[in-house]
Coordinates of C-alpha atoms in Angstrom, one line a residue:
M1 CA -28.1 -60.5 7.8
A2 CA -26.3 -57.1 7.3
A3 CA -27.5 -54.0 9.1
R4 CA -30.0 -51.8 7.1
I5 CA -29.0 -48.3 6.3
P6 CA -31.9 -45.8 6.4
E7 CA -33.2 -44.5 3.1
E8 CA -32.5 -40.9 4.0
K9 CA -28.8 -41.7 4.8
I10 CA -28.5 -43.6 1.4
S11 CA -29.8 -40.5 -0.4
E12 CA -27.4 -38.3 1.6
L13 CA -24.5 -40.5 0.7
R14 CA -25.4 -40.6 -3.0
Q15 CA -25.6 -36.8 -3.1
S16 CA -22.3 -36.3 -1.4
V17 CA -20.3 -37.7 -4.4
D18 CA -20.3 -37.4 -8.2
I19 CA -20.5 -40.8 -9.9
V20 CA -18.1 -39.5 -12.6
D21 CA -15.5 -38.8 -10.0
I22 CA -15.9 -42.2 -8.4
I23 CA -15.8 -44.2 -11.7
S24 CA -12.9 -42.1 -12.9
E25 CA -10.8 -43.8 -10.2
Y26 CA -11.3 -47.1 -12.1
V27 CA -12.0 -46.1 -15.7
Q28 CA -10.3 -43.6 -18.1
L29 CA -13.4 -41.5 -19.0
K30 CA -13.7 -39.0 -21.9
K31 CA -16.6 -36.6 -22.3
Q32 CA -18.7 -37.0 -25.4
G33 CA -21.8 -34.8 -25.5
R34 CA -23.6 -34.9 -22.2
N35 CA -22.1 -38.3 -21.1
Y36 CA -18.7 -39.8 -20.4
F37 CA -17.4 -42.9 -22.2
G38 CA -14.6 -45.4 -21.5
L39 CA -13.6 -49.0 -21.7
C40 CA -15.8 -51.2 -19.5
P41 CA -14.1 -52.5 -16.4
F42 CA -16.4 -55.5 -16.3
H43 CA -15.5 -57.2 -19.6
N44 CA -12.8 -57.1 -22.2
E45 CA -13.3 -54.6 -25.1
N46 CA -11.2 -52.4 -27.3
T47 CA -14.0 -49.9 -28.3
P48 CA -15.5 -47.9 -25.5
S49 CA -19.1 -48.9 -24.8
F50 CA -19.2 -48.0 -21.1
S51 CA -21.2 -44.8 -20.5
V52 CA -21.7 -42.6 -17.4
A53 CA -24.5 -40.1 -17.3
P54 CA -23.7 -37.3 -14.7
E55 CA -27.1 -35.7 -14.9
K56 CA -28.8 -39.0 -13.9
Q57 CA -25.9 -40.3 -11.8
I58 CA -26.0 -43.7 -13.4
F59 CA -23.7 -45.9 -15.5
H60 CA -24.4 -48.4 -18.2
C61 CA -22.4 -50.6 -20.5
F62 CA -23.9 -51.2 -23.9
G63 CA -21.6 -54.2 -24.4
C64 CA -22.2 -56.4 -21.4
G65 CA -25.3 -54.7 -19.9
A66 CA -23.8 -53.8 -16.6
G67 CA -25.5 -50.8 -15.0
G68 CA -26.7 -49.0 -11.9
N69 CA -25.9 -46.2 -9.6
V70 CA -22.7 -45.4 -7.7
F71 CA -23.4 -48.0 -5.0
N72 CA -23.9 -50.7 -7.7
F73 CA -20.6 -49.7 -9.4
L74 CA -18.5 -50.0 -6.3
M75 CA -20.2 -53.3 -5.4
D76 CA -19.2 -54.8 -8.8
A77 CA -15.8 -53.1 -9.2
E78 CA -14.6 -53.9 -5.6
G79 CA -16.6 -57.1 -5.0
V80 CA -18.0 -55.6 -1.8
T81 CA -21.4 -55.6 -0.1
F82 CA -23.8 -52.7 -0.2
Q83 CA -22.8 -51.7 3.3
E84 CA -19.1 -51.7 2.4
A85 CA -19.9 -49.6 -0.7
A86 CA -21.8 -47.2 1.5
A87 CA -18.8 -47.0 3.8
I88 CA -16.5 -46.2 0.9
I89 CA -18.8 -43.4 -0.3
A90 CA -19.2 -42.0 3.2
D91 CA -15.4 -41.8 3.5
K92 CA -15.1 -40.0 0.1
G93 CA -18.0 -37.7 0.7
G94 CA -17.1 -36.9 4.3
I95 CA -20.4 -38.2 5.7
P96 CA -20.4 -39.9 9.1
L97 CA -21.8 -43.4 8.9
Q98 CA -22.2 -45.9 11.7
I99 CA -23.1 -49.5 10.8
E100 CA -23.1 -51.5 14.0
Q101 CA -23.4 -55.2 13.7
P102 CA -22.0 -58.2 15.5
D103 CA -18.8 -59.9 14.3
S104 CA -20.9 -63.0 13.5
Q105 CA -22.7 -60.9 10.8
R106 CA -19.5 -59.4 9.4
D107 CA -19.5 -59.6 5.6
D108 CA -16.4 -58.7 3.7
G109 CA -17.7 -59.7 0.3
Y110 CA -16.2 -63.2 0.4
P111 CA -17.9 -66.6 1.2
S112 CA -17.2 -67.5 4.8
E113 CA -14.6 -70.2 4.0
H114 CA -12.7 -67.6 1.9
Q115 CA -12.8 -65.1 4.7
I116 CA -11.4 -67.6 7.1
M117 CA -8.4 -68.0 4.7
I118 CA -7.9 -64.2 4.6
D119 CA -8.1 -63.9 8.4
A120 CA -5.5 -66.6 8.8
H121 CA -3.1 -64.9 6.3
E122 CA -3.7 -61.5 7.9
L123 CA -2.9 -62.8 11.4
L124 CA 0.1 -64.8 10.4
G125 CA 1.4 -61.9 8.3
K126 CA 1.3 -59.6 11.4
L127 CA 3.2 -62.3 13.4
Y128 CA 5.9 -62.6 10.7
H129 CA 6.3 -58.8 10.5
H130 CA 6.7 -58.6 14.3
L131 CA 9.2 -61.4 14.4
L132 CA 11.4 -59.6 11.8
L133 CA 11.3 -56.2 13.4
N134 CA 11.1 -56.9 17.1
T135 CA 12.8 -60.2 18.0
K136 CA 16.4 -61.4 18.2
E137 CA 15.3 -64.5 16.1
G138 CA 14.6 -62.1 13.2
A139 CA 17.7 -60.0 13.6
G140 CA 19.7 -61.9 11.0
A141 CA 16.9 -61.7 8.4
L142 CA 16.5 -57.9 9.2
D143 CA 20.3 -57.4 8.8
Y144 CA 20.2 -59.2 5.4
L145 CA 17.4 -57.0 4.1
L146 CA 19.1 -53.8 5.2
S147 CA 22.3 -54.9 3.6
R148 CA 20.4 -55.5 0.4
G149 CA 19.2 -51.9 0.3
F150 CA 15.8 -52.3 1.9
S151 CA 14.9 -49.4 4.1
P152 CA 13.1 -49.7 7.4
E153 CA 10.2 -47.6 5.9
G154 CA 10.0 -50.0 2.9
I155 CA 10.0 -53.0 5.2
R156 CA 7.1 -51.5 7.1
K157 CA 5.2 -50.3 4.1
F158 CA 5.3 -53.7 2.4
K159 CA 4.8 -55.6 5.7
I160 CA 7.8 -57.8 5.1
G161 CA 8.3 -60.5 7.8
Y162 CA 10.3 -63.5 8.9
S163 CA 9.2 -67.1 9.5
L164 CA 11.0 -69.1 12.3
P165 CA 12.9 -72.3 11.6
E166 CA 10.5 -74.4 13.7
W167 CA 8.4 -76.9 11.9
D168 CA 5.1 -76.2 13.4
M169 CA 5.1 -72.6 14.7
A170 CA 2.3 -71.5 12.3
V171 CA 0.3 -74.6 13.0
K172 CA 0.3 -74.0 16.8
Y173 CA -0.1 -70.3 16.6
L174 CA -3.2 -70.4 14.3
T175 CA -4.9 -73.5 15.8
K176 CA -4.7 -71.9 19.2
R177 CA -6.7 -69.0 17.8
G178 CA -9.5 -71.1 16.6
F179 CA -8.4 -72.1 13.0
K180 CA -8.9 -75.7 12.0
E181 CA -5.9 -77.5 10.4
E182 CA -8.0 -78.4 7.3
E183 CA -8.8 -74.7 6.8
L184 CA -5.1 -73.8 7.1
E185 CA -4.2 -76.5 4.6
N186 CA -6.8 -75.3 2.1
A187 CA -5.3 -71.8 2.6
G188 CA -1.8 -73.2 1.6
L189 CA -0.2 -72.2 4.9
I190 CA 0.5 -75.7 6.3
I191 CA 1.2 -79.2 4.7
K192 CA -0.1 -82.6 5.8
K193 CA 2.6 -85.0 6.8
E194 CA 3.1 -88.1 4.6
N195 CA 2.2 -90.5 7.4
D196 CA -1.0 -88.5 8.0
D197 CA 0.3 -87.8 11.5
G198 CA -0.4 -84.1 11.8
F199 CA 0.8 -81.0 9.8
F200 CA 3.9 -78.8 9.4
D201 CA 4.5 -75.2 8.3
R202 CA 4.9 -74.5 4.6
F203 CA 7.3 -71.6 5.3
R204 CA 10.3 -71.9 7.7
N205 CA 13.4 -69.7 8.2
R206 CA 12.5 -67.5 5.3
I207 CA 11.9 -63.8 4.6
M208 CA 8.2 -63.4 4.1
F209 CA 6.7 -61.1 1.4
P210 CA 2.9 -60.8 1.8
L211 CA 0.9 -60.7 -1.4
F212 CA -2.2 -58.5 -1.3
D213 CA -5.5 -58.5 -3.2
T214 CA -7.0 -55.3 -4.7
K215 CA -8.3 -54.3 -1.3
G216 CA -4.9 -54.7 0.4
R217 CA -5.7 -57.9 2.2
T218 CA -3.1 -60.6 2.6
I219 CA -4.0 -63.6 0.5
A220 CA -0.7 -65.4 0.0
F221 CA 3.1 -65.2 0.6
S222 CA 6.3 -65.3 -1.4
A223 CA 9.1 -66.5 0.8
R224 CA 12.8 -66.1 0.1
A225 CA 15.3 -68.5 1.5
L226 CA 18.0 -67.2 3.8
E227 CA 20.3 -70.2 3.5
S228 CA 22.0 -70.9 0.2
D229 CA 21.3 -74.6 0.3
D230 CA 17.6 -74.1 1.1
S231 CA 15.8 -74.8 -2.2
P232 CA 13.9 -73.3 -3.9
K233 CA 15.2 -69.7 -3.5
Y234 CA 11.6 -68.4 -3.6
L235 CA 8.7 -70.5 -2.3
N236 CA 5.2 -69.2 -3.0
T237 CA 1.8 -70.1 -1.6
P238 CA 0.1 -72.5 -4.0
E239 CA -3.0 -71.3 -5.8
T240 CA -6.0 -71.4 -3.6
A241 CA -9.6 -70.2 -3.7
I242 CA -8.4 -66.7 -2.8
F243 CA -5.1 -66.6 -4.6
N244 CA -4.6 -66.8 -8.4
K245 CA -1.3 -65.4 -9.6
S246 CA -2.7 -65.0 -13.1
S247 CA -5.0 -62.3 -11.9
L248 CA -2.9 -60.7 -9.2
L249 CA -0.6 -57.7 -9.7
Y250 CA 1.8 -57.0 -6.8
N251 CA 1.3 -53.6 -5.2
Y252 CA -1.8 -52.8 -7.2
H253 CA -3.7 -51.6 -4.1
E254 CA -0.9 -49.2 -3.1
A255 CA 0.0 -48.0 -6.6
R256 CA -3.5 -47.4 -7.7
S257 CA -3.8 -43.7 -6.7
E258 CA -0.3 -42.9 -7.9
I259 CA -0.9 -44.5 -11.3
R260 CA -4.0 -42.3 -11.8
R261 CA -2.1 -39.2 -10.6
Q262 CA 0.9 -39.7 -12.9
G263 CA -1.2 -41.1 -15.8
Y264 CA 0.9 -44.3 -16.3
A265 CA 1.9 -47.5 -14.6
V266 CA 5.4 -49.1 -14.5
L267 CA 5.2 -52.8 -15.0
F268 CA 8.1 -54.8 -13.5
E269 CA 9.0 -58.5 -13.7
G270 CA 9.0 -59.2 -9.9
F271 CA 7.9 -57.8 -6.6
A272 CA 11.5 -57.1 -5.4
D273 CA 11.8 -54.7 -8.4
V274 CA 8.6 -52.9 -7.2
I275 CA 10.0 -52.5 -3.7
S276 CA 13.3 -51.2 -4.9
A277 CA 11.6 -48.8 -7.3
D278 CA 9.2 -47.6 -4.6
Q279 CA 12.2 -46.7 -2.4
A280 CA 13.5 -44.8 -5.4
N281 CA 10.3 -42.8 -5.3
V282 CA 8.8 -44.6 -8.3
K283 CA 5.5 -45.4 -6.5
N284 CA 3.4 -46.3 -9.5
G285 CA 5.0 -49.7 -10.1
V286 CA 3.3 -53.1 -10.2
A287 CA 4.5 -56.6 -11.0
V288 CA 3.3 -59.9 -12.2
M289 CA 3.9 -62.9 -9.9
G290 CA 6.2 -65.3 -11.7
T291 CA 3.8 -65.7 -14.6
S292 CA 3.3 -64.1 -18.0
L293 CA 1.1 -61.1 -18.4
T294 CA -2.6 -62.2 -18.8
N295 CA -5.8 -60.6 -19.9
E296 CA -6.9 -60.4 -16.3
H297 CA -3.7 -58.3 -15.5
I298 CA -4.4 -56.0 -18.5
Q299 CA -8.0 -55.6 -17.3
L300 CA -6.8 -54.4 -13.9
L301 CA -4.3 -52.0 -15.5
R302 CA -6.8 -50.6 -18.0
R303 CA -9.1 -49.5 -15.1
L304 CA -6.4 -47.1 -14.1
T305 CA -4.5 -45.9 -17.2
D306 CA -4.0 -46.4 -20.9
T307 CA -0.2 -46.0 -20.7
I308 CA 2.3 -48.6 -19.5
I309 CA 6.1 -48.5 -19.2
L310 CA 7.7 -51.9 -19.1
C311 CA 10.8 -52.2 -17.0
F312 CA 12.1 -55.7 -17.3
D313 CA 15.6 -57.2 -16.9
S314 CA 18.0 -56.5 -19.7
D315 CA 19.0 -60.1 -20.5
Q316 CA 17.6 -62.3 -23.3
A317 CA 14.7 -63.6 -21.2
G318 CA 13.8 -60.0 -20.0
I319 CA 13.8 -58.7 -23.6
E320 CA 11.6 -61.6 -24.8
A321 CA 9.2 -61.0 -21.8
S322 CA 9.0 -57.3 -22.7
N323 CA 8.1 -58.1 -26.3
R324 CA 5.4 -60.6 -25.3
A325 CA 3.9 -58.3 -22.7
G326 CA 4.1 -55.2 -24.8
S327 CA 2.6 -56.9 -27.8
M328 CA -0.4 -58.0 -25.7
L329 CA -0.9 -54.5 -24.3
V330 CA -0.6 -52.8 -27.7
E331 CA -3.2 -55.3 -29.1
K332 CA -5.6 -54.3 -26.3
G333 CA -5.2 -50.6 -27.4
L334 CA -2.8 -49.4 -24.7
E335 CA 0.2 -47.1 -25.3
V336 CA 3.4 -48.9 -24.4
K337 CA 6.9 -47.8 -23.7
A338 CA 10.0 -49.7 -22.6
A339 CA 12.6 -48.6 -20.1
L340 CA 15.9 -50.2 -21.0
L341 CA 18.6 -51.1 -18.4
P342 CA 22.3 -51.6 -19.1
K343 CA 23.2 -55.2 -20.1
G344 CA 23.2 -57.6 -17.2
M345 CA 21.3 -55.4 -14.8
D346 CA 17.9 -55.5 -13.2
P347 CA 16.2 -52.5 -11.5
D348 CA 17.6 -53.2 -8.1
D349 CA 21.2 -53.6 -9.4
Y350 CA 20.8 -50.2 -11.3
I351 CA 19.5 -48.4 -8.3
R352 CA 22.1 -49.7 -5.9
K353 CA 24.9 -48.8 -8.4
H354 CA 23.7 -45.5 -9.9
G355 CA 21.2 -44.2 -7.4
T356 CA 17.6 -43.3 -7.3
E357 CA 17.7 -40.1 -9.2
K358 CA 19.4 -41.6 -12.3
F359 CA 16.9 -44.5 -12.2
R360 CA 14.0 -42.1 -12.3
T361 CA 15.5 -39.8 -15.0
D362 CA 17.7 -42.0 -17.2
V363 CA 15.7 -45.3 -17.1
I364 CA 12.0 -44.5 -16.4
G365 CA 12.2 -41.0 -17.8
N366 CA 14.0 -42.0 -20.9
S367 CA 11.7 -44.9 -21.9
L368 CA 11.6 -45.9 -25.6
A369 CA 8.5 -45.6 -27.7
W370 CA 7.1 -49.1 -28.6
T371 CA 8.4 -49.0 -32.2
A372 CA 11.9 -48.0 -31.0
F373 CA 11.8 -50.9 -28.6
K374 CA 10.8 -53.3 -31.4
L375 CA 13.8 -52.2 -33.4
H376 CA 16.0 -52.9 -30.3
Y377 CA 14.3 -56.3 -29.9
Y378 CA 14.9 -57.3 -33.5
R379 CA 18.5 -56.2 -33.2
F380 CA 19.1 -58.1 -29.9
G381 CA 21.4 -61.1 -30.3
K382 CA 22.1 -60.5 -34.0
N383 CA 25.5 -59.9 -35.6
L384 CA 24.7 -57.1 -38.0
K385 CA 28.2 -57.4 -39.6
N386 CA 26.9 -60.7 -41.0
E387 CA 25.1 -60.1 -44.3
G388 CA 22.4 -62.7 -43.7
E389 CA 21.5 -61.4 -40.2
K390 CA 21.6 -57.8 -41.4
L391 CA 19.1 -58.6 -44.2
K392 CA 16.9 -60.5 -41.7
Y393 CA 16.9 -57.5 -39.3
I394 CA 16.0 -55.0 -42.1
E395 CA 13.2 -57.3 -43.3
E396 CA 11.8 -57.6 -39.8
V397 CA 12.0 -53.9 -39.2
M398 CA 10.3 -53.0 -42.5
N399 CA 7.4 -55.5 -41.7
E400 CA 7.0 -53.9 -38.3
L401 CA 7.0 -50.4 -39.7
S402 CA 4.3 -51.3 -42.2
K403 CA 1.9 -51.8 -39.3
L404 CA 2.2 -48.2 -38.1
D405 CA -0.7 -45.9 -38.8
N406 CA 1.3 -42.7 -38.6
P407 CA 3.2 -42.1 -41.9
I408 CA 5.5 -39.5 -40.3
E409 CA 6.6 -42.1 -37.7
R410 CA 7.2 -44.6 -40.5
D411 CA 9.3 -42.1 -42.5
L412 CA 11.4 -41.3 -39.4
Y413 CA 12.4 -44.9 -38.9
I414 CA 12.9 -45.7 -42.6
R415 CA 15.3 -42.8 -42.8
Q416 CA 17.2 -44.1 -39.8
I417 CA 17.5 -47.5 -41.4
A418 CA 18.7 -46.0 -44.7
E419 CA 21.3 -43.9 -43.0
E420 CA 22.6 -46.6 -40.7
F421 CA 23.1 -49.2 -43.4
S422 CA 23.8 -46.9 -46.4
L423 CA 20.7 -48.0 -48.3
S424 CA 18.8 -46.2 -50.9
L425 CA 16.0 -44.2 -49.3
E426 CA 13.9 -44.5 -52.5
V427 CA 14.2 -48.3 -52.6
L428 CA 13.2 -48.6 -48.9
E429 CA 10.2 -46.2 -49.5
D430 CA 9.1 -48.2 -52.5
Q431 CA 9.3 -51.5 -50.5
Q432 CA 7.5 -49.8 -47.6
K433 CA 4.6 -48.8 -49.9
K434 CA 4.1 -52.4 -51.0
L435 CA 4.2 -53.6 -47.4
V436 CA 1.8 -51.0 -46.2
Q437 CA -0.7 -51.8 -49.0
A438 CA -0.4 -55.5 -48.1
E439 CA -0.9 -54.8 -44.4
G440 CA -3.9 -52.5 -45.2
K441 CA -5.5 -55.2 -47.3
K442 CA -5.0 -57.7 -44.5
Q443 CA -6.5 -55.5 -41.9
Q444 CA -9.5 -54.7 -44.2
Q445 CA -10.2 -58.4 -44.6
Q446 CA -10.0 -58.9 -40.8
K447 CA -12.3 -55.9 -40.4
Q448 CA -14.8 -57.3 -42.8
A449 CA -14.7 -60.7 -41.2
G450 CA -15.2 -59.1 -37.8
S451 CA -18.0 -56.9 -38.9
F452 CA -19.7 -59.9 -40.5
T453 CA -19.6 -61.9 -37.3
Q454 CA -20.8 -58.9 -35.2
L455 CA -23.7 -58.1 -37.5
P456 CA -26.2 -60.4 -35.8
Q457 CA -25.3 -58.8 -32.4
K458 CA -26.1 -55.3 -33.8
R459 CA -29.5 -56.5 -35.2
Q460 CA -30.4 -57.8 -31.7
K461 CA -30.1 -54.3 -30.4
V462 CA -33.1 -53.2 -32.4
M463 CA -36.1 -54.0 -30.1
P464 CA -39.6 -54.8 -31.3
A465 CA -42.1 -52.0 -31.0
H466 CA -44.0 -53.7 -28.1
I467 CA -40.7 -54.1 -26.1
T468 CA -39.9 -50.4 -26.7
A469 CA -43.4 -49.5 -25.6
E470 CA -43.0 -51.5 -22.4
R471 CA -39.7 -49.8 -21.6
L472 CA -41.2 -46.3 -22.2
L473 CA -44.1 -47.1 -19.9
L474 CA -41.6 -48.4 -17.2
A475 CA -39.6 -45.1 -17.6
R476 CA -42.7 -43.2 -16.8
M477 CA -43.7 -45.5 -13.9
I478 CA -40.3 -45.3 -12.2
R479 CA -40.4 -41.5 -12.2
D480 CA -44.1 -41.0 -11.3
E481 CA -46.0 -43.0 -8.7
E482 CA -49.4 -41.6 -9.8
A483 CA -48.7 -42.5 -13.4
T484 CA -47.8 -46.1 -12.3
Y485 CA -51.3 -46.8 -11.0
R486 CA -52.9 -45.0 -13.9
I487 CA -51.0 -47.2 -16.4
M488 CA -51.9 -50.3 -14.5
T489 CA -55.6 -49.4 -14.9
M490 CA -55.1 -48.7 -18.6
L491 CA -53.5 -52.1 -19.1
E492 CA -56.7 -53.8 -17.8
D493 CA -54.7 -56.4 -15.8
Q494 CA -52.7 -57.3 -18.9
T495 CA -49.1 -58.3 -17.9
F496 CA -46.1 -57.2 -19.9
Y497 CA -44.8 -59.7 -22.5
Y498 CA -41.2 -59.5 -21.3
D499 CA -40.9 -61.4 -18.0
E500 CA -38.1 -59.1 -16.6
H501 CA -40.2 -56.0 -17.3
Q502 CA -43.1 -57.6 -15.3
A503 CA -40.7 -58.4 -12.5
I504 CA -39.6 -54.8 -12.4
I505 CA -43.2 -53.7 -12.1
T506 CA -43.7 -56.1 -9.2
Y507 CA -40.7 -54.7 -7.3
L508 CA -41.8 -51.1 -8.2
L509 CA -45.3 -51.6 -6.7
G510 CA -43.7 -53.0 -3.5
Y511 CA -41.3 -50.1 -3.5
Y512 CA -44.2 -47.6 -3.6
A513 CA -46.3 -49.6 -1.2
A514 CA -43.4 -49.1 1.4
G515 CA -43.8 -45.4 1.1
N516 CA -40.8 -44.6 -1.0
P517 CA -40.7 -41.6 -3.3
P518 CA -40.3 -41.8 -7.1
D519 CA -36.5 -41.9 -7.4
P520 CA -34.8 -44.1 -10.0
L521 CA -31.5 -44.1 -8.1
L522 CA -33.2 -45.2 -4.9
F523 CA -35.2 -47.8 -6.7
L524 CA -32.1 -49.3 -8.1
D525 CA -30.9 -50.1 -4.5
H526 CA -34.1 -52.1 -4.0
L527 CA -33.6 -54.4 -7.0
P528 CA -31.8 -57.6 -5.8
D529 CA -31.1 -58.9 -9.3
K530 CA -28.2 -57.6 -11.5
K531 CA -30.1 -58.2 -14.7
L532 CA -33.1 -56.2 -13.5
R533 CA -30.8 -53.4 -12.4
A534 CA -29.1 -53.4 -15.9
I535 CA -32.5 -53.1 -17.6
V536 CA -33.6 -50.2 -15.3
T537 CA -30.3 -48.5 -16.0
E538 CA -30.7 -49.0 -19.7
I539 CA -34.2 -47.6 -19.5
E540 CA -32.9 -44.5 -17.6
M541 CA -30.3 -43.9 -20.3
M542 CA -33.1 -43.7 -22.9
S543 CA -34.0 -40.3 -24.3
V544 CA -37.5 -39.9 -22.9
D545 CA -39.6 -36.7 -23.1
S546 CA -39.5 -35.2 -19.6
E547 CA -43.0 -33.6 -20.1
D548 CA -46.1 -35.7 -19.6
N549 CA -47.3 -36.7 -23.1
E550 CA -50.7 -38.3 -22.7
Q551 CA -50.9 -39.4 -26.3
E552 CA -47.5 -41.1 -26.2
L553 CA -48.6 -42.9 -23.0
K554 CA -51.9 -44.1 -24.7
D555 CA -49.9 -45.3 -27.8
C556 CA -47.5 -47.3 -25.6
V557 CA -50.4 -48.9 -23.7
N558 CA -52.1 -49.8 -27.0
Y559 CA -48.9 -51.4 -28.3
V560 CA -48.8 -53.6 -25.2
L561 CA -52.5 -54.5 -25.4
N562 CA -52.4 -55.1 -29.1
H563 CA -49.4 -57.4 -28.9
A564 CA -51.1 -59.6 -26.3
K565 CA -54.2 -59.8 -28.5
M566 CA -52.1 -60.6 -31.6
L567 CA -50.5 -63.5 -29.7
M568 CA -53.9 -64.7 -28.7
I569 CA -55.1 -64.4 -32.4
K570 CA -52.1 -66.6 -33.5
E571 CA -53.0 -69.1 -30.8
K572 CA -56.7 -69.2 -32.0
Q573 CA -55.6 -69.6 -35.6
S574 CA -53.6 -72.6 -34.6
E575 CA -56.7 -74.1 -32.8
Q576 CA -58.9 -73.3 -35.8
R577 CA -56.5 -75.2 -38.2
E578 CA -56.5 -78.1 -35.8
A579 CA -60.3 -78.2 -35.7
E580 CA -60.5 -78.1 -39.5
R581 CA -58.0 -81.0 -39.7
S582 CA -60.3 -82.9 -37.4
N583 CA -63.4 -82.0 -39.5
N584 CA -64.9 -80.3 -36.5
V585 CA -66.7 -77.6 -38.5
Q586 CA -68.8 -76.2 -35.6
K587 CA -65.7 -75.6 -33.4
A588 CA -63.8 -74.1 -36.3
L589 CA -66.6 -71.6 -36.9
E590 CA -66.8 -70.7 -33.2
I591 CA -63.0 -70.0 -33.1
A592 CA -63.3 -67.9 -36.3
Q593 CA -65.9 -65.7 -34.5
E594 CA -63.5 -65.3 -31.6
I595 CA -60.7 -64.3 -34.0
I596 CA -63.0 -61.7 -35.6
S597 CA -63.9 -60.3 -32.2
L598 CA -60.3 -60.1 -31.2
R599 CA -59.4 -58.3 -34.4
K600 CA -62.2 -55.8 -33.9
S601 CA -60.9 -55.1 -30.3
L602 CA -57.4 -54.2 -31.5
S603 CA -56.7 -50.6 -30.5
I604 CA -55.9 -48.3 -33.4

């Protein structure tokens, strides 16, 4: 069990930071009125429904229901324990924090079997790094890296290493340190021999590039062959419980702060490009790991910025990959640009030939707007001297321009097309009007279809009066201990209709019984259930009169009591009908009297 942090220390930590500042490191926030809004980092959305209330120091997503205080946000965003979230806040707030607990109780936010995998990768990664930099066995690999333009600083920063040619070096090294062979096999580090007689290393005589999770912990390797006949050229860790390449962006943990500082991320095709760019002082670069861009990748990027520069290879495959990735990003509402390289070059080639300064200014700094890239994309591989291909190109461009919302941008590109191909501007403008109208009609139909499917969800947001009454009472109880016991007396032992609301009362009574003060933020830390925390946060986001309003309190209590009685009346009416069907007149009359009494007792 993790060590408990004293309540006064928790309050000190919370007061040392501003929740807006913390969440701004993960979400692009914009102020609207008293609160800040942005795209929720916990689910995919295109319209901001994630709100941060600086006055109350809480967050709430009206889309997925996530909510809580600054501790809860870090726990969910980073996948860490409460103690780890406290340590992060202590570091940011400059507050000393000592949490002493035995290694056996260490909790890094992973199940124990996953933590074992990470520990094995971390330990082996350190050994590979040492072998590369400090041994004669790694000298050849080090010379190769230096000849390819890798700097000693870059090698150290990215913890690049070298695996020996021996078949069982990793097996022996890790098993001697207490790891079981089955655990190492599950981690993807070793392979079972076909005859079931032992294990051998997955990586041998290769340059080792560690792959890191969002916290900077080694969870996999990409290994480059040194010998030309050693196939494949790159050998990656297979997907495991801790490594999924579809949700990993290389260098994300290192580039995060630089992306926020510069306001954009540079997306490369591979990790070697990221390392080369980093050495060229482009430190906000990330890369996918041998896979297409996914929604998980976009979700990670959108936590940091809404602007992406694509820097892919300049060959046909690279241009196609840029178009696919950019189209996905645009669809998700991000601003996209494309940095184009000379034909046949990748970022590393360009930097080695033209230098770091030209790469920063002429490639990254001269990125094309997305529409300009699309024109380049449609032109790529076409012979525009051929009449048929020229007409196809113009048609594709005109269709693309019809999707633009900005009429000035459309006009700019239409004039370029007219001038380049000596076409009538009037004819192109007339054609464009027709295409824009068709596109507008298409979008309107999609919007109507979307709003129709979303209508039931919007109706669900309107709560019945008794549920609203329960929440208003909870809001008062969370902020006032004396009011809590007064409301309990007024309710006459009647429980809340909504089970989650009743559960919150149970936790609240225990919270007060332990001597804790009325403090919504502190109470959130005592709720073990995410759903209950989300409800309390949503209650806290409600506009509630700060002054005690005795009449409003009585009205809310009456709503709760009346609803319970109305449910009982419906139940009695059902019993009465059953008695009448059974010709039990006496019982039906008795039930009728009970219904009359219940109706008379309804509070007005």
